[in-house]
Short mmCIF file of C-alpha atoms and ligand atoms in Angstrom, two decimals:
data_model
loop_
_atom_site.label_atom_id
_atom_site.label_comp_id
_atom_site.label_asym_id
_atom_site.label_seq_id
_atom_site.Cartn_x
_atom_site.Cartn_y
_atom_site.Cartn_z
CA MET B 1 -2.87 21.30 10.26
CA SER B 2 0.76 22.34 9.90
CA LYS B 3 3.15 21.44 7.13
CA PHE B 4 5.81 19.11 8.48
CA ALA B 5 8.67 20.42 6.35
CA ASP B 6 8.04 24.02 7.55
CA TYR B 7 7.53 23.19 11.21
CA ASN B 8 10.34 23.89 13.68
CA PHE B 9 10.46 21.07 16.23
CA ALA B 10 13.09 22.72 18.47
CA GLY B 11 12.24 22.02 22.11
CA GLN B 12 9.13 20.02 21.13
CA LYS B 13 8.31 16.40 21.88
CA ALA B 14 6.76 14.89 18.77
CA ILE B 15 4.65 11.76 19.12
CA VAL B 16 4.96 10.07 15.76
CA ARG B 17 2.74 7.22 14.50
CA VAL B 18 4.93 5.10 12.25
CA ASP B 19 4.26 1.81 10.49
CA PHE B 20 6.96 -0.50 11.84
CA ASN B 21 4.92 -3.61 11.07
CA VAL B 22 7.94 -5.47 9.67
CA PRO B 23 8.30 -9.23 9.16
CA LEU B 24 10.43 -11.05 11.77
CA ASN B 25 11.83 -14.59 11.55
CA ASP B 26 11.89 -17.21 14.35
CA LYS B 27 14.93 -15.52 15.90
CA TYR B 28 13.13 -12.15 15.93
CA GLU B 29 15.40 -10.85 13.17
CA ILE B 30 13.92 -8.37 10.71
CA THR B 31 13.69 -9.93 7.24
CA ASP B 32 12.59 -6.75 5.42
CA ASP B 33 13.30 -3.35 6.98
CA ASN B 34 11.75 -1.17 4.26
CA ARG B 35 9.01 0.14 6.53
CA ILE B 36 11.55 1.33 9.11
CA ARG B 37 13.71 2.90 6.39
CA ALA B 38 10.67 4.75 5.04
CA ALA B 39 10.19 6.60 8.36
CA ILE B 40 13.82 7.65 8.82
CA PRO B 41 13.64 11.03 6.97
CA THR B 42 10.75 12.14 9.23
CA ILE B 43 12.58 11.11 12.39
CA LYS B 44 15.83 12.75 11.26
CA LYS B 45 14.17 16.08 10.46
CA ILE B 46 12.69 16.29 13.98
CA ILE B 47 16.05 15.43 15.53
CA SER B 48 17.95 17.92 13.41
CA ASP B 49 15.54 20.69 14.43
CA GLY B 50 16.38 19.91 18.08
CA GLY B 51 13.13 18.17 18.89
CA SER B 52 12.66 14.75 20.45
CA VAL B 53 10.80 11.81 18.96
CA ILE B 54 8.39 9.38 20.58
CA LEU B 55 7.65 6.56 18.15
CA MET B 56 4.52 4.42 18.31
CA SER B 57 3.52 1.55 16.03
CA HIS B 58 1.74 -1.76 15.84
CA LEU B 59 3.47 -5.02 14.97
CA GLY B 60 1.52 -8.06 13.80
CA ARG B 61 -1.83 -9.04 15.20
CA PRO B 62 -1.37 -9.90 18.88
CA LYS B 63 -4.59 -11.38 20.25
CA ASP B 64 -3.98 -11.59 23.99
CA GLY B 65 -1.99 -8.62 25.15
CA PRO B 66 1.81 -8.56 25.46
CA THR B 67 3.52 -11.34 23.47
CA GLU B 68 7.29 -11.70 23.02
CA LYS B 69 6.85 -12.44 19.31
CA TYR B 70 5.22 -9.08 18.68
CA SER B 71 7.41 -6.88 20.89
CA LEU B 72 8.80 -3.76 19.24
CA LYS B 73 11.96 -4.12 21.32
CA HIS B 74 13.23 -6.47 18.57
CA LEU B 75 13.46 -3.42 16.30
CA ILE B 76 15.67 -1.23 18.51
CA GLY B 77 19.01 -2.39 17.07
CA ARG B 78 18.07 -1.90 13.42
CA LEU B 79 16.42 1.44 14.16
CA GLN B 80 19.59 2.70 15.87
CA GLU B 81 21.68 1.57 12.89
CA LEU B 82 19.39 3.26 10.39
CA LEU B 83 19.49 6.46 12.43
CA GLY B 84 23.28 6.46 12.20
CA GLY B 85 24.00 5.44 15.78
CA VAL B 86 21.43 7.54 17.65
CA THR B 87 20.53 5.80 20.92
CA VAL B 88 16.91 4.71 21.07
CA SER B 89 15.32 4.24 24.48
CA PHE B 90 12.38 1.90 24.97
CA ALA B 91 9.22 1.90 27.10
CA GLY B 92 7.75 -1.55 27.83
CA ASP B 93 4.21 -0.18 27.63
CA CYS B 94 2.88 2.50 25.29
CA ILE B 95 0.82 4.27 27.96
CA GLY B 96 0.98 4.66 31.75
CA LYS B 97 3.73 5.52 34.19
CA GLU B 98 6.69 3.90 32.38
CA ALA B 99 5.88 5.62 29.08
CA GLU B 100 5.16 8.96 30.78
CA GLU B 101 8.44 8.93 32.70
CA ALA B 102 10.45 7.88 29.67
CA ALA B 103 8.83 10.67 27.63
CA LYS B 104 9.47 13.23 30.36
CA LYS B 105 13.15 12.22 30.62
CA LEU B 106 13.68 12.35 26.87
CA PRO B 107 16.32 14.99 26.05
CA PRO B 108 16.25 17.16 22.90
CA ARG B 109 17.32 15.00 19.91
CA GLY B 110 16.40 11.86 21.90
CA VAL B 111 14.35 9.00 20.45
CA LEU B 112 11.96 6.83 22.45
CA LEU B 113 10.23 3.76 21.04
CA LEU B 114 6.99 2.68 22.71
CA GLU B 115 5.89 -0.94 22.99
CA ASN B 116 3.35 -2.35 20.51
CA LEU B 117 0.12 -0.33 20.51
CA ARG B 118 -1.94 -3.45 19.81
CA PHE B 119 -0.99 -4.98 23.17
CA HIS B 120 -3.97 -2.85 24.24
CA LYS B 121 -7.31 -3.80 22.68
CA GLU B 122 -8.28 -0.14 22.92
CA GLU B 123 -5.99 0.73 20.00
CA GLU B 124 -8.04 -1.01 17.31
CA LYS B 125 -11.29 -0.01 18.99
CA GLY B 126 -10.37 3.65 18.60
CA ASN B 127 -10.89 4.12 22.33
CA GLU B 128 -10.79 7.81 23.34
CA PRO B 129 -9.23 7.60 26.83
CA PHE B 130 -6.48 5.38 25.38
CA ALA B 131 -5.88 7.91 22.57
CA GLU B 132 -5.77 10.69 25.16
CA ALA B 133 -3.21 8.77 27.23
CA LEU B 134 -0.99 8.52 24.14
CA ALA B 135 -1.55 12.18 23.26
CA LYS B 136 -0.36 13.20 26.74
CA LEU B 137 3.14 11.97 25.90
CA GLY B 138 3.85 14.55 23.18
CA ASP B 139 3.42 18.25 22.34
CA VAL B 140 2.93 17.65 18.62
CA TYR B 141 1.30 14.75 16.72
CA VAL B 142 2.81 13.49 13.48
CA ASN B 143 1.18 10.70 11.46
CA ASP B 144 3.61 8.97 9.13
CA ALA B 145 1.79 5.62 8.90
CA PHE B 146 -0.01 5.73 5.59
CA GLY B 147 -0.40 1.93 5.64
CA THR B 148 -2.92 2.21 8.49
CA ALA B 149 -4.58 5.46 7.39
CA HIS B 150 -7.75 3.54 6.41
CA ARG B 151 -8.30 2.47 10.02
CA ALA B 152 -9.96 4.67 12.63
CA HIS B 153 -7.67 3.41 15.37
CA ALA B 154 -6.71 5.35 18.50
CA SER B 155 -3.18 6.17 17.32
CA THR B 156 -4.00 6.77 13.64
CA ALA B 157 -7.11 8.94 13.90
CA ILE B 158 -8.71 9.47 17.32
CA ILE B 159 -5.54 10.89 18.92
CA ALA B 160 -5.60 13.87 16.51
CA LYS B 161 -8.54 15.45 18.34
CA PHE B 162 -6.34 16.02 21.40
CA PHE B 163 -4.04 18.38 19.48
CA PRO B 164 -4.88 21.87 18.20
CA ALA B 165 -4.80 22.43 14.43
CA GLY B 166 -1.26 23.84 14.41
CA LYS B 167 0.13 20.87 16.34
CA LYS B 168 -0.84 17.96 14.10
CA MET B 169 0.52 17.08 10.71
CA PHE B 170 1.49 14.36 8.25
CA GLY B 171 5.08 13.11 8.24
CA LEU B 172 7.19 13.14 5.08
CA LEU B 173 6.26 9.62 3.97
CA MET B 174 2.56 10.07 4.49
CA GLU B 175 2.59 13.43 2.75
CA ALA B 176 4.40 11.96 -0.27
CA GLU B 177 1.80 9.18 -0.46
CA ILE B 178 -1.09 11.65 -0.30
CA VAL B 179 0.44 14.04 -2.84
CA SER B 180 1.04 11.17 -5.32
CA ALA B 181 -2.41 9.68 -4.83
CA GLU B 182 -4.09 13.09 -5.22
CA LYS B 183 -2.11 13.77 -8.34
CA VAL B 184 -3.44 10.58 -9.92
CA LEU B 185 -7.01 10.79 -8.69
CA HIS B 186 -7.70 14.52 -8.84
CA HIS B 187 -5.10 16.19 -11.05
CA SER B 188 -4.31 13.55 -13.66
CA GLU B 189 -2.99 14.60 -17.01
CA LYS B 190 -4.86 12.72 -19.76
CA PRO B 191 -4.73 10.12 -21.22
CA PHE B 192 -4.93 8.37 -17.84
CA VAL B 193 -4.63 4.57 -17.82
CA ALA B 194 -5.42 2.41 -14.82
CA ILE B 195 -3.87 -1.06 -15.00
CA ILE B 196 -5.82 -3.40 -12.77
CA GLY B 197 -4.75 -7.00 -12.30
CA GLY B 198 -4.67 -9.68 -9.64
CA ALA B 199 -6.87 -12.57 -8.78
CA LYS B 200 -10.35 -11.40 -7.98
CA VAL B 201 -12.91 -9.11 -9.59
CA SER B 202 -14.72 -8.88 -6.26
CA ASP B 203 -11.71 -7.15 -4.65
CA LYS B 204 -11.47 -4.58 -7.42
CA ILE B 205 -15.07 -3.63 -8.26
CA LEU B 206 -15.10 -0.44 -6.20
CA ILE B 207 -11.78 0.77 -7.55
CA ILE B 208 -12.86 0.13 -11.16
CA GLU B 209 -16.16 1.94 -10.54
CA ASN B 210 -14.42 4.97 -9.10
CA LEU B 211 -11.83 5.01 -11.90
CA LEU B 212 -14.58 4.95 -14.52
CA GLU B 213 -15.20 8.55 -13.43
CA ARG B 214 -11.59 9.57 -13.97
CA ALA B 215 -9.56 7.33 -16.30
CA THR B 216 -9.58 7.34 -20.08
CA ASP B 217 -8.39 3.71 -20.34
CA ILE B 218 -8.64 0.73 -18.01
CA ILE B 219 -6.46 -2.32 -18.64
CA ILE B 220 -7.74 -5.47 -16.97
CA GLY B 221 -5.24 -8.32 -16.62
CA GLY B 222 -4.50 -11.20 -14.24
CA GLY B 223 -6.97 -13.82 -13.14
CA MET B 224 -9.83 -11.32 -12.98
CA ALA B 225 -9.73 -10.80 -16.77
CA TYR B 226 -11.32 -14.23 -17.35
CA THR B 227 -14.52 -13.35 -15.51
CA PHE B 228 -14.83 -10.41 -17.93
CA MET B 229 -14.04 -12.71 -20.89
CA LYS B 230 -16.70 -15.21 -19.87
CA ALA B 231 -19.24 -12.43 -19.24
CA ALA B 232 -18.67 -11.33 -22.85
CA GLY B 233 -19.43 -14.87 -24.09
CA GLY B 234 -15.85 -16.20 -24.26
CA LYS B 235 -14.68 -19.78 -23.52
CA ILE B 236 -12.17 -19.67 -20.66
CA GLY B 237 -11.51 -23.37 -19.90
CA LYS B 238 -10.72 -23.78 -16.21
CA SER B 239 -9.29 -20.27 -15.78
CA LEU B 240 -10.13 -18.39 -12.60
CA CYS B 241 -13.75 -17.22 -12.76
CA GLU B 242 -16.13 -15.72 -10.25
CA GLU B 243 -19.49 -16.98 -11.48
CA ASP B 244 -21.34 -14.67 -9.09
CA ARG B 245 -19.58 -11.64 -10.59
CA LEU B 246 -20.43 -12.22 -14.24
CA ASP B 247 -23.28 -9.71 -14.08
CA THR B 248 -21.03 -7.19 -12.32
CA ALA B 249 -18.45 -7.55 -15.09
CA THR B 250 -21.13 -6.99 -17.75
CA GLU B 251 -22.38 -3.92 -15.86
CA LEU B 252 -18.88 -2.46 -15.60
CA ILE B 253 -18.32 -2.93 -19.34
CA LYS B 254 -21.64 -1.20 -20.06
CA LYS B 255 -20.89 1.69 -17.70
CA ALA B 256 -17.48 2.16 -19.30
CA ALA B 257 -19.01 2.30 -22.77
CA ALA B 258 -21.56 4.87 -21.59
CA LYS B 259 -18.80 7.04 -20.14
CA GLY B 260 -16.46 6.65 -23.10
CA VAL B 261 -13.80 4.85 -21.04
CA ARG B 262 -11.89 2.26 -23.08
CA ILE B 263 -11.62 -1.14 -21.37
CA HIS B 264 -8.73 -3.31 -22.58
CA LEU B 265 -8.82 -7.06 -21.98
CA PRO B 266 -5.91 -9.35 -22.91
CA SER B 267 -6.47 -10.62 -26.48
CA ASP B 268 -4.36 -13.73 -25.83
CA SER B 269 -3.10 -15.71 -22.86
CA LEU B 270 -0.32 -18.03 -21.83
CA ILE B 271 -2.32 -21.08 -20.81
CA ALA B 272 -1.34 -24.05 -18.63
CA ASP B 273 -2.78 -27.52 -18.02
CA LYS B 274 -2.41 -27.08 -14.24
CA PHE B 275 -1.67 -24.40 -11.65
CA ALA B 276 1.97 -25.39 -11.15
CA ALA B 277 5.49 -24.30 -12.02
CA ASP B 278 6.05 -27.48 -14.10
CA ALA B 279 2.76 -27.23 -16.03
CA ASP B 280 2.64 -27.76 -19.80
CA THR B 281 1.97 -24.43 -21.50
CA SER B 282 0.64 -23.07 -24.76
CA MET B 283 -0.74 -19.83 -26.23
CA SER B 284 -4.43 -19.22 -26.86
CA PRO B 285 -6.85 -16.40 -27.65
CA SER B 286 -8.19 -15.43 -24.21
CA ASN B 287 -11.80 -16.05 -25.29
CA HIS B 288 -11.07 -19.50 -26.80
CA ILE B 289 -9.23 -21.36 -24.08
CA PRO B 290 -9.55 -25.15 -24.54
CA ASP B 291 -11.31 -27.24 -21.89
CA GLY B 292 -8.93 -28.36 -19.14
CA TRP B 293 -6.58 -25.39 -19.62
CA MET B 294 -6.29 -22.13 -17.70
CA GLY B 295 -4.90 -18.68 -18.44
CA LEU B 296 -2.03 -17.91 -16.06
CA ASP B 297 -0.44 -14.93 -17.81
CA ILE B 298 -1.22 -12.50 -20.61
CA GLY B 299 0.09 -13.51 -24.05
CA PRO B 300 2.47 -11.70 -26.47
CA ASN B 301 -0.29 -9.86 -28.36
CA ALA B 302 -1.79 -8.62 -25.09
CA CYS B 303 1.67 -7.49 -23.97
CA GLU B 304 1.98 -5.41 -27.12
CA GLN B 305 -1.61 -4.16 -26.94
CA PHE B 306 -1.25 -3.08 -23.28
CA SER B 307 2.25 -1.61 -23.78
CA ASN B 308 0.93 0.62 -26.57
CA VAL B 309 -1.81 2.02 -24.36
CA ILE B 310 0.68 2.60 -21.53
CA MET B 311 3.21 4.31 -23.80
CA HIS B 312 0.53 6.77 -24.95
CA SER B 313 -0.65 7.65 -21.43
CA LYS B 314 0.40 10.66 -19.36
CA THR B 315 -0.84 9.27 -16.05
CA ILE B 316 -0.49 5.61 -15.07
CA LEU B 317 -1.90 3.85 -12.02
CA TRP B 318 -0.96 0.19 -11.58
CA ASN B 319 -2.55 -2.20 -9.11
CA GLY B 320 -2.23 -5.96 -9.40
CA PRO B 321 -0.07 -8.34 -11.47
CA MET B 322 -0.90 -9.53 -15.01
CA GLY B 323 -0.34 -13.19 -14.20
CA VAL B 324 0.89 -15.63 -11.59
CA PHE B 325 4.19 -13.76 -11.36
CA GLU B 326 5.32 -15.75 -8.33
CA MET B 327 6.12 -18.59 -10.79
CA GLU B 328 8.85 -17.78 -13.28
CA LYS B 329 6.95 -19.34 -16.16
CA PHE B 330 4.07 -16.91 -15.73
CA GLN B 331 5.85 -13.65 -14.94
CA HIS B 332 6.65 -12.45 -18.45
CA GLY B 333 3.47 -10.36 -18.85
CA THR B 334 3.93 -8.55 -15.55
CA ARG B 335 7.58 -7.88 -16.42
CA ILE B 336 6.65 -6.46 -19.84
CA ILE B 337 4.05 -4.18 -18.27
CA ALA B 338 6.61 -3.02 -15.68
CA THR B 339 8.99 -2.27 -18.55
CA ALA B 340 6.34 -0.24 -20.41
CA VAL B 341 5.47 1.72 -17.26
CA ALA B 342 9.17 2.47 -16.71
CA LYS B 343 9.61 3.60 -20.34
CA ALA B 344 6.54 5.85 -20.23
CA THR B 345 7.84 7.36 -16.99
CA GLN B 346 11.20 8.04 -18.61
CA LYS B 347 9.31 9.88 -21.37
CA GLY B 348 7.69 12.15 -18.77
CA SER B 349 4.50 10.37 -17.67
CA PHE B 350 3.56 10.15 -14.00
CA SER B 351 3.28 6.57 -12.74
CA LEU B 352 2.09 5.29 -9.39
CA VAL B 353 2.32 1.64 -8.41
CA GLY B 354 0.14 0.78 -5.45
CA GLY B 355 -1.30 -2.31 -3.80
CA GLY B 356 0.58 -5.30 -2.43
CA ASP B 357 1.42 -7.62 -5.31
CA SER B 358 2.23 -5.11 -8.04
CA VAL B 359 4.57 -3.38 -5.59
CA ALA B 360 6.21 -6.76 -4.87
CA ALA B 361 6.53 -7.37 -8.63
CA VAL B 362 8.07 -3.96 -9.35
CA ASN B 363 10.57 -4.48 -6.53
CA GLN B 364 11.36 -8.04 -7.62
CA PHE B 365 12.05 -6.98 -11.22
CA GLY B 366 14.19 -4.00 -10.14
CA PHE B 367 11.87 -1.29 -11.47
CA ALA B 368 11.11 0.50 -8.21
CA ASP B 369 13.30 3.51 -9.02
CA LYS B 370 12.10 3.67 -12.64
CA VAL B 371 8.51 4.61 -11.80
CA SER B 372 7.39 7.93 -10.31
CA TYR B 373 6.09 6.56 -7.03
CA VAL B 374 5.79 3.19 -5.33
CA SER B 375 3.21 3.28 -2.57
CA THR B 376 3.92 1.61 0.77
CA GLY B 377 0.28 1.59 1.79
CA GLY B 378 -1.41 -1.48 0.24
CA GLY B 379 -4.93 -1.53 1.69
CA ALA B 380 -4.95 2.20 2.43
CA MET B 381 -4.01 3.10 -1.16
CA LEU B 382 -6.67 0.74 -2.50
CA GLU B 383 -9.34 2.38 -0.36
CA TYR B 384 -8.13 5.80 -1.41
CA PHE B 385 -8.60 4.84 -5.06
CA GLU B 386 -12.01 3.42 -4.25
CA GLY B 387 -12.89 7.01 -3.39
CA LYS B 388 -13.21 6.45 0.36
CA VAL B 389 -12.29 9.06 2.95
CA LEU B 390 -9.39 7.66 4.98
CA PRO B 391 -9.87 8.35 8.73
CA GLY B 392 -6.12 8.94 9.25
CA ILE B 393 -6.13 11.70 6.64
CA ALA B 394 -9.46 13.24 7.67
CA ALA B 395 -8.43 13.39 11.36
CA ILE B 396 -5.49 15.66 10.59
CA LYS B 397 -7.17 17.77 7.93
CA SER B 398 -10.31 18.51 9.96
P1 AMP N 401 -4.44 -9.49 -5.83
O1 AMP N 401 -3.98 -9.68 -4.40
O2 AMP N 401 -5.90 -9.51 -6.01
O3 AMP N 401 -3.76 -8.31 -6.49
O4 AMP N 401 -3.96 -10.78 -6.59
C1 AMP N 401 -2.63 -11.13 -6.74
C2 AMP N 401 -2.57 -12.58 -7.04
O5 AMP N 401 -3.25 -12.85 -8.25
C3 AMP N 401 -1.16 -13.09 -7.23
O6 AMP N 401 -0.87 -13.98 -6.20
C4 AMP N 401 -1.19 -13.77 -8.58
O7 AMP N 401 -0.51 -15.01 -8.57
C5 AMP N 401 -2.65 -13.98 -8.81
N1 AMP N 401 -2.97 -14.09 -10.24
C6 AMP N 401 -2.66 -13.25 -11.22
N2 AMP N 401 -3.06 -13.70 -12.42
C7 AMP N 401 -3.66 -14.90 -12.21
C8 AMP N 401 -4.29 -15.84 -13.04
N3 AMP N 401 -4.36 -15.66 -14.37
N4 AMP N 401 -4.82 -16.94 -12.47
C9 AMP N 401 -4.75 -17.12 -11.13
N5 AMP N 401 -4.16 -16.26 -10.28
C10 AMP N 401 -3.63 -15.15 -10.80
#
């Protein structure tokens, strides 16, 4: 593979897999353009070298071929704006005659956007002839779609085999994601704390298991903490609990003890009499929650306990909120943890926030630029931290 930053794209047509899977409203207006913004540095570098750019992406989950709602043509205007007025041409199909002619006609410094890859079922099936048809459009393959790197789709993985080693590479966004993730997983300075929150233990078992090999401390917050509390003999009222994961929780605690990894559970909780914004609330030790009440956020002692651990850590990985942060009443714990992560970062620790809801929380509370790295790749980042090989990374490295 080549290194993107060192590659000279002059006179080359680069076919770039981006993640333009942005939310659109009923009028096909983009309601959050962060994913497009994230790809702009990669596109600009190719243009400034004198190369041309062919962009391919998926949008949504179209079931039956071309659908107006999922057309990438709705993105042209915003893309042109974000590129500072560069004209973007569009091909109504990502393969075939129209795409081939548009690619051929593309002048140096030109940008062509292809229609939604998922209008062809072959994309998600990782179909080889389809990948080859895409590959034909460019001289160089750039993957800048970290968010889909855990899928062995035609445009994210299979296509790479149609380019020689020196003509395939990661884009700037994808490289930054990989460098940050590798730093945490393989080159972490100790102490290394993983903060794991969110709703379900079942979603996070693999990540906790893999982190038991690497972290010094694991903080468990959010709804999943109560399954651990109950497994340890605590009373959790009607808090979230996965009865079928009680044994798993006990096993994880045992494994951590055997490996000398400290597991931190919230000593107290903000409890509520119902799952609602207007619920009555009270504080309780997390292992003594009264019947009829549920823990919806970590309590003040837990905030202090967790903040201390975070402040003493050199590497911090955060995935999942500490409580039901979508409701104002239950967002204090998540906000305090975000504050501690920001403070530790300011003191020189490396912090990575990855996975959907903690990223949303960090953005919502205005902490995104106060941590070392905020990952854009929810599911892909999670799988990376589970220790899985991501097909989109392997395809370029091999
Ligand atoms: P996840 O997608 O697994 O990271 O879970 C995120 C979701 O967990 C968010 O929607 C939170 O509202 C929810 N959550 C966090 N803490 C709790 C809790 N104590 N009880 C119920 N849901 C929670």
